[in-house]
Amino acid sequence: MTTIHVQVPATTANIGAGFDCLGAALSLHNQFQFRLTGESEPFFSLELVGADVETQKLEATADNLLYRAFAKVFETLGQPVPHVNIAIDLKVPLSRGLGSSATAIVGGLVGANALARSPLGQREIMNLAIEMEGHPDNVVPALLGGCQLSVNHRQDWVICPWAWHENVVPVVAIPDFELSTEEARAVLPQQYARAQAIFNASRLGLLPHGLAQNNPEYLTAALDDQIHQPYRKNLIKGYEQVQQAAIAAGAYGMVISGAGPTLLALATPENASQVATAMQTAWEGIGVKAIAHVLEIDQRGTVIL
């Protein structure tokens, strides 16, 4: 076997109170084709499917995150890294809070493992992905699918899947500007008040019941947060206007997706389209180009096609 196709979903992390520990896979995907090449070929080459502004930012260098993940598997196995051509069909935009780096890490690891005849199990791949990303909230649902809570315990990870009712519809509004994770982390305080910790703990306890039961009262209360969103929202032009528009259109609430700037609203099947239109229109009303999608939770995670 010399060619493998891998599909990895976008992810939305935090979902309000679940900062750095909670994430869900979405029905928006990147696809990667890994093709082993000969020693006379470059050690790494890229093909960009449907090249646009996003794909033009990618380079075929040893620092490329996708290639680093690919190489990580062979280095872990103590094997030489084979020369490879990788074709990328990019649907998850870069630096928008939708787990684009997680798709690269998980895609590279899974593709390399498949080409190496799958010596690593899913748990080993997951641990490598968390090691590379530095936190679990995107890479775990990207690999496993669904909504996943990740808890670090005794130098290992406890992964707890959360049920997500099919009538709780994720709506994402993606602006045309970027926000780096580093910048979004830099604005966070080093310490928090006890009241803030209690505020978030109570909401994180309520959120899984709201998601599983499709309970409007629970969801409306649970989507609030005092750990990261009050500080990060100032980095996102139009945050207040988009939030007001989403709620006015019937959303249970709105949160920052990952580090942003993408904004995630939870809606019903009946009003999801209206919520998407309202969020996009609110951004466009202040001069920000944006696109909104009504999505589903991807329950499959990463798959080999």
Coordinates of N, CA and C in Angstrom, one line a residue, residues 137-251:
D137 N -8.5 19.4 23.5 CA -9.9 19.7 23.2 C -10.2 19.7 21.7
N138 N -9.3 19.9 20.8 CA -9.5 19.7 19.4 C -9.1 18.4 18.8
V139 N -8.0 17.9 19.2 CA -7.5 16.7 18.5 C -8.3 15.4 18.9
V140 N -8.8 15.4 20.2 CA -9.5 14.2 20.6 C -10.8 14.0 19.8
P141 N -11.7 15.1 19.7 CA -12.9 14.9 18.9 C -12.6 14.8 17.4
A142 N -11.5 15.4 17.0 CA -11.1 15.2 15.5 C -10.8 13.8 15.2
L143 N -10.2 13.1 16.2 CA -9.8 11.7 16.0 C -11.0 10.8 16.2
L144 N -11.8 11.0 17.3 CA -12.8 10.1 17.7 C -14.2 10.4 17.2
G145 N -14.4 11.7 16.9 CA -15.8 12.2 16.5 C -16.6 12.5 17.8
G146 N -17.8 13.0 17.5 CA -18.7 13.3 18.6 C -18.2 14.5 19.5
C147 N -18.8 14.6 20.7 CA -18.4 15.6 21.7 C -17.6 14.9 22.8
Q148 N -16.4 15.3 23.1 CA -15.5 14.6 24.0 C -15.0 15.5 25.1
L149 N -15.1 15.1 26.3 CA -14.5 15.7 27.5 C -13.2 15.0 27.8
S150 N -12.1 15.7 27.9 CA -10.8 15.1 28.1 C -10.3 15.6 29.5
V151 N -9.9 14.6 30.4 CA -9.5 14.9 31.7 C -8.1 14.3 31.9
N152 N -7.2 15.1 32.3 CA -5.8 14.6 32.6 C -5.8 14.1 34.0
H153 N -5.4 12.8 34.2 CA -5.5 12.1 35.5 C -4.3 11.2 35.6
R154 N -3.5 11.4 36.6 CA -2.3 10.5 36.9 C -1.5 10.3 35.6
Q155 N -1.1 11.4 35.0 CA -0.3 11.4 33.8 C -0.8 10.6 32.6
D156 N -2.2 10.5 32.6 CA -2.9 9.8 31.5 C -4.1 10.6 31.2
W157 N -4.9 10.2 30.2 CA -6.1 10.9 29.8 C -7.3 10.0 30.0
V158 N -8.3 10.6 30.7 CA -9.6 10.0 30.7 C -10.5 10.7 29.7
I159 N -11.0 9.9 28.8 CA -11.8 10.5 27.7 C -13.3 10.1 27.9
C160 N -14.2 11.1 28.0 CA -15.6 10.9 28.3 C -16.4 11.5 27.2
P161 N -17.1 10.6 26.4 CA -18.0 11.1 25.3 C -19.2 11.7 25.9
W162 N -19.7 12.8 25.4 CA -21.0 13.4 25.8 C -22.0 13.2 24.6
A163 N -23.2 12.8 25.1 CA -24.3 12.7 24.1 C -24.7 14.1 23.6
W164 N -25.0 14.2 22.4 CA -25.4 15.5 21.8 C -26.7 15.2 21.0
H165 N -27.8 15.8 21.5 CA -29.1 15.5 20.8 C -29.1 16.1 19.4
E166 N -29.7 15.3 18.5 CA -29.7 15.7 17.1 C -30.4 17.0 16.8
N167 N -31.3 17.4 17.7 CA -32.0 18.7 17.5 C -31.3 19.9 18.1
V168 N -30.1 19.7 18.7 CA -29.3 20.8 19.1 C -28.3 21.0 17.9
V169 N -28.6 22.1 17.1 CA -27.9 22.3 15.8 C -26.8 23.3 16.0
P170 N -25.5 22.9 15.6 CA -24.4 23.9 15.7 C -24.4 24.7 14.4
V171 N -24.3 26.0 14.6 CA -24.3 27.0 13.5 C -23.0 27.8 13.7
V172 N -22.1 27.8 12.7 CA -20.9 28.6 12.8 C -20.9 29.7 11.8
A173 N -20.4 30.9 12.3 CA -20.2 32.1 11.5 C -18.7 32.4 11.5
I174 N -18.1 32.3 10.3 CA -16.7 32.4 10.1 C -16.4 33.8 9.4
P175 N -15.7 34.7 10.1 CA -15.3 35.9 9.5 C -14.0 35.8 8.6
D176 N -13.8 36.8 7.8 CA -12.6 36.7 6.9 C -11.3 37.2 7.5
F177 N -11.3 37.4 8.8 CA -10.0 37.7 9.5 C -9.6 36.6 10.4
E178 N -8.3 36.5 10.7 CA -7.7 35.5 11.5 C -7.4 36.0 12.9
L179 N -7.3 35.0 13.8 CA -6.9 35.3 15.2 C -6.1 34.1 15.6
S180 N -4.8 34.3 16.0 CA -4.0 33.2 16.3 C -4.3 32.8 17.8
T181 N -4.1 31.5 18.0 CA -4.2 30.9 19.3 C -3.3 31.6 20.3
E182 N -2.1 31.9 19.9 CA -1.2 32.6 20.8 C -1.7 34.0 21.2
E183 N -2.2 34.7 20.3 CA -2.8 36.0 20.6 C -4.0 35.9 21.6
A184 N -4.8 34.9 21.3 CA -6.0 34.7 22.1 C -5.7 34.3 23.5
R185 N -4.6 33.5 23.7 CA -4.1 33.1 25.0 C -3.5 34.2 25.8
A186 N -2.8 35.1 25.1 CA -2.0 36.2 25.7 C -2.9 37.1 26.5
V187 N -4.2 37.2 26.2 CA -5.1 38.2 26.9 C -5.7 37.6 28.1
L188 N -5.5 36.3 28.4 CA -6.1 35.6 29.5 C -5.3 35.9 30.8
P189 N -6.0 36.1 31.9 CA -5.3 36.4 33.2 C -4.6 35.1 33.7
Q190 N -3.6 35.3 34.6 CA -2.9 34.2 35.2 C -3.7 33.6 36.3
Q191 N -4.5 34.4 37.0 CA -5.3 33.9 38.1 C -6.7 34.3 38.0
Y192 N -7.6 33.5 38.6 CA -9.1 33.8 38.6 C -9.6 33.8 40.0
A193 N -10.7 34.6 40.2 CA -11.4 34.6 41.5 C -12.1 33.3 41.7
R194 N -12.3 33.0 43.0 CA -13.1 31.8 43.3 C -14.5 31.8 42.7
A195 N -15.1 33.0 42.7 CA -16.5 33.1 42.1 C -16.5 32.7 40.6
Q196 N -15.4 33.1 39.9 CA -15.3 32.7 38.5 C -15.2 31.2 38.3
A197 N -14.4 30.6 39.1 CA -14.2 29.1 39.1 C -15.6 28.4 39.3
I198 N -16.3 28.9 40.3 CA -17.6 28.3 40.7 C -18.6 28.5 39.5
F199 N -18.6 29.7 39.0 CA -19.4 30.0 37.8 C -19.2 29.0 36.7
N200 N -18.0 28.8 36.3 CA -17.7 27.9 35.2 C -18.0 26.5 35.6
A201 N -17.6 26.1 36.8 CA -17.9 24.7 37.2 C -19.4 24.3 37.1
S202 N -20.2 25.3 37.6 CA -21.6 25.0 37.6 C -22.2 24.9 36.1
R203 N -21.7 25.7 35.2 CA -22.1 25.6 33.9 C -21.6 24.4 33.1
L204 N -20.4 24.0 33.4 CA -19.9 22.8 32.8 C -20.6 21.6 33.3
G205 N -21.1 21.6 34.5 CA -21.9 20.5 35.0 C -23.3 20.5 34.4
L206 N -23.8 21.6 34.0 CA -25.1 21.7 33.4 C -25.1 21.4 31.9
L207 N -24.0 21.7 31.2 CA -24.0 21.7 29.8 C -24.3 20.3 29.2
P208 N -23.7 19.2 29.8 CA -24.0 17.9 29.1 C -25.4 17.5 29.2
H209 N -26.1 17.9 30.2 CA -27.5 17.6 30.3 C -28.4 18.4 29.3
G210 N -28.0 19.6 29.1 CA -28.6 20.4 28.1 C -28.4 19.9 26.7
L211 N -27.2 19.5 26.4 CA -26.9 18.9 25.1 C -27.6 17.6 24.9
A212 N -27.6 16.7 25.9 CA -28.2 15.4 25.7 C -29.7 15.4 25.7
Q213 N -30.3 16.3 26.5 CA -31.8 16.3 26.6 C -32.4 17.4 25.7
N214 N -31.6 18.2 25.0 CA -32.1 19.3 24.2 C -33.0 20.2 25.1
N215 N -32.5 20.5 26.2 CA -33.2 21.3 27.2 C -32.9 22.8 27.1
P216 N -33.9 23.6 26.6 CA -33.6 25.0 26.3 C -33.1 25.8 27.6
E217 N -33.8 25.5 28.7 CA -33.4 26.2 29.9 C -31.9 25.9 30.3
Y218 N -31.6 24.7 30.2 CA -30.2 24.3 30.6 C -29.2 24.9 29.6
L219 N -29.5 24.8 28.3 CA -28.6 25.3 27.3 C -28.4 26.8 27.4
T220 N -29.4 27.5 27.6 CA -29.3 29.0 27.7 C -28.4 29.4 28.8
A221 N -28.5 28.7 30.0 CA -27.7 29.0 31.1 C -26.3 28.5 31.0
A222 N -26.1 27.3 30.4 CA -24.8 26.6 30.4 C -23.8 27.2 29.4
L223 N -24.3 28.0 28.4 CA -23.4 28.5 27.4 C -22.6 29.8 27.8
D224 N -22.7 30.1 29.1 CA -22.0 31.3 29.6 C -20.7 30.9 30.1
D225 N -19.8 31.8 30.3 CA -18.4 31.5 30.7 C -17.8 32.8 31.3
Q226 N -16.9 32.6 32.3 CA -16.1 33.7 32.8 C -14.6 33.5 32.8
I227 N -14.1 32.4 32.1 CA -12.7 32.1 32.1 C -12.0 32.7 30.9
H228 N -12.6 32.6 29.7 CA -11.9 33.0 28.5 C -12.7 34.0 27.7
Q229 N -14.0 33.8 27.5 CA -14.7 34.6 26.6 C -14.8 36.1 26.9
P230 N -14.9 36.5 28.2 CA -14.9 38.0 28.5 C -13.6 38.7 28.1
Y231 N -12.5 38.0 28.0 CA -11.3 38.6 27.6 C -11.0 38.5 26.1
R232 N -11.5 37.4 25.5 CA -11.2 37.2 24.1 C -12.2 37.9 23.2
K233 N -13.4 38.2 23.7 CA -14.4 38.8 22.8 C -13.9 40.2 22.3
N234 N -13.1 40.8 23.0 CA -12.6 42.1 22.6 C -11.7 42.0 21.4
L235 N -11.1 40.8 21.1 CA -10.3 40.6 19.9 C -11.1 40.3 18.7
I236 N -12.4 40.2 18.8 CA -13.3 39.8 17.7 C -14.2 40.9 17.4
K237 N -13.9 41.6 16.3 CA -14.7 42.7 15.9 C -16.2 42.3 15.6
G238 N -17.1 43.0 16.2 CA -18.5 42.6 16.0 C -19.1 41.6 16.9
Y239 N -18.3 41.1 17.9 CA -18.8 40.0 18.7 C -20.2 40.3 19.3
E240 N -20.3 41.5 19.9 CA -21.6 41.8 20.6 C -22.8 41.8 19.6
Q241 N -22.5 42.4 18.4 CA -23.6 42.5 17.4 C -24.0 41.1 16.9
V242 N -23.0 40.3 16.6 CA -23.3 38.9 16.2 C -24.1 38.1 17.2
Q243 N -23.6 38.3 18.5 CA -24.3 37.6 19.6 C -25.8 38.0 19.7
Q244 N -26.0 39.3 19.7 CA -27.3 39.8 19.8 C -28.2 39.3 18.6
A245 N -27.6 39.3 17.4 CA -28.4 38.8 16.2 C -28.7 37.4 16.4
A246 N -27.8 36.5 16.8 CA -28.0 35.1 17.0 C -29.2 34.8 17.9
I247 N -29.1 35.5 19.1 CA -30.1 35.3 20.1 C -31.5 35.8 19.7
A248 N -31.5 36.9 19.0 CA -32.7 37.5 18.5 C -33.4 36.6 17.5
A249 N -32.6 35.8 16.7 CA -33.1 34.9 15.7 C -33.5 33.5 16.3
G250 N -33.3 33.4 17.6 CA -33.8 32.2 18.3 C -32.7 31.2 18.8
A251 N -31.4 31.6 18.7 CA -30.4 30.7 19.2 C -30.5 30.6 20.8

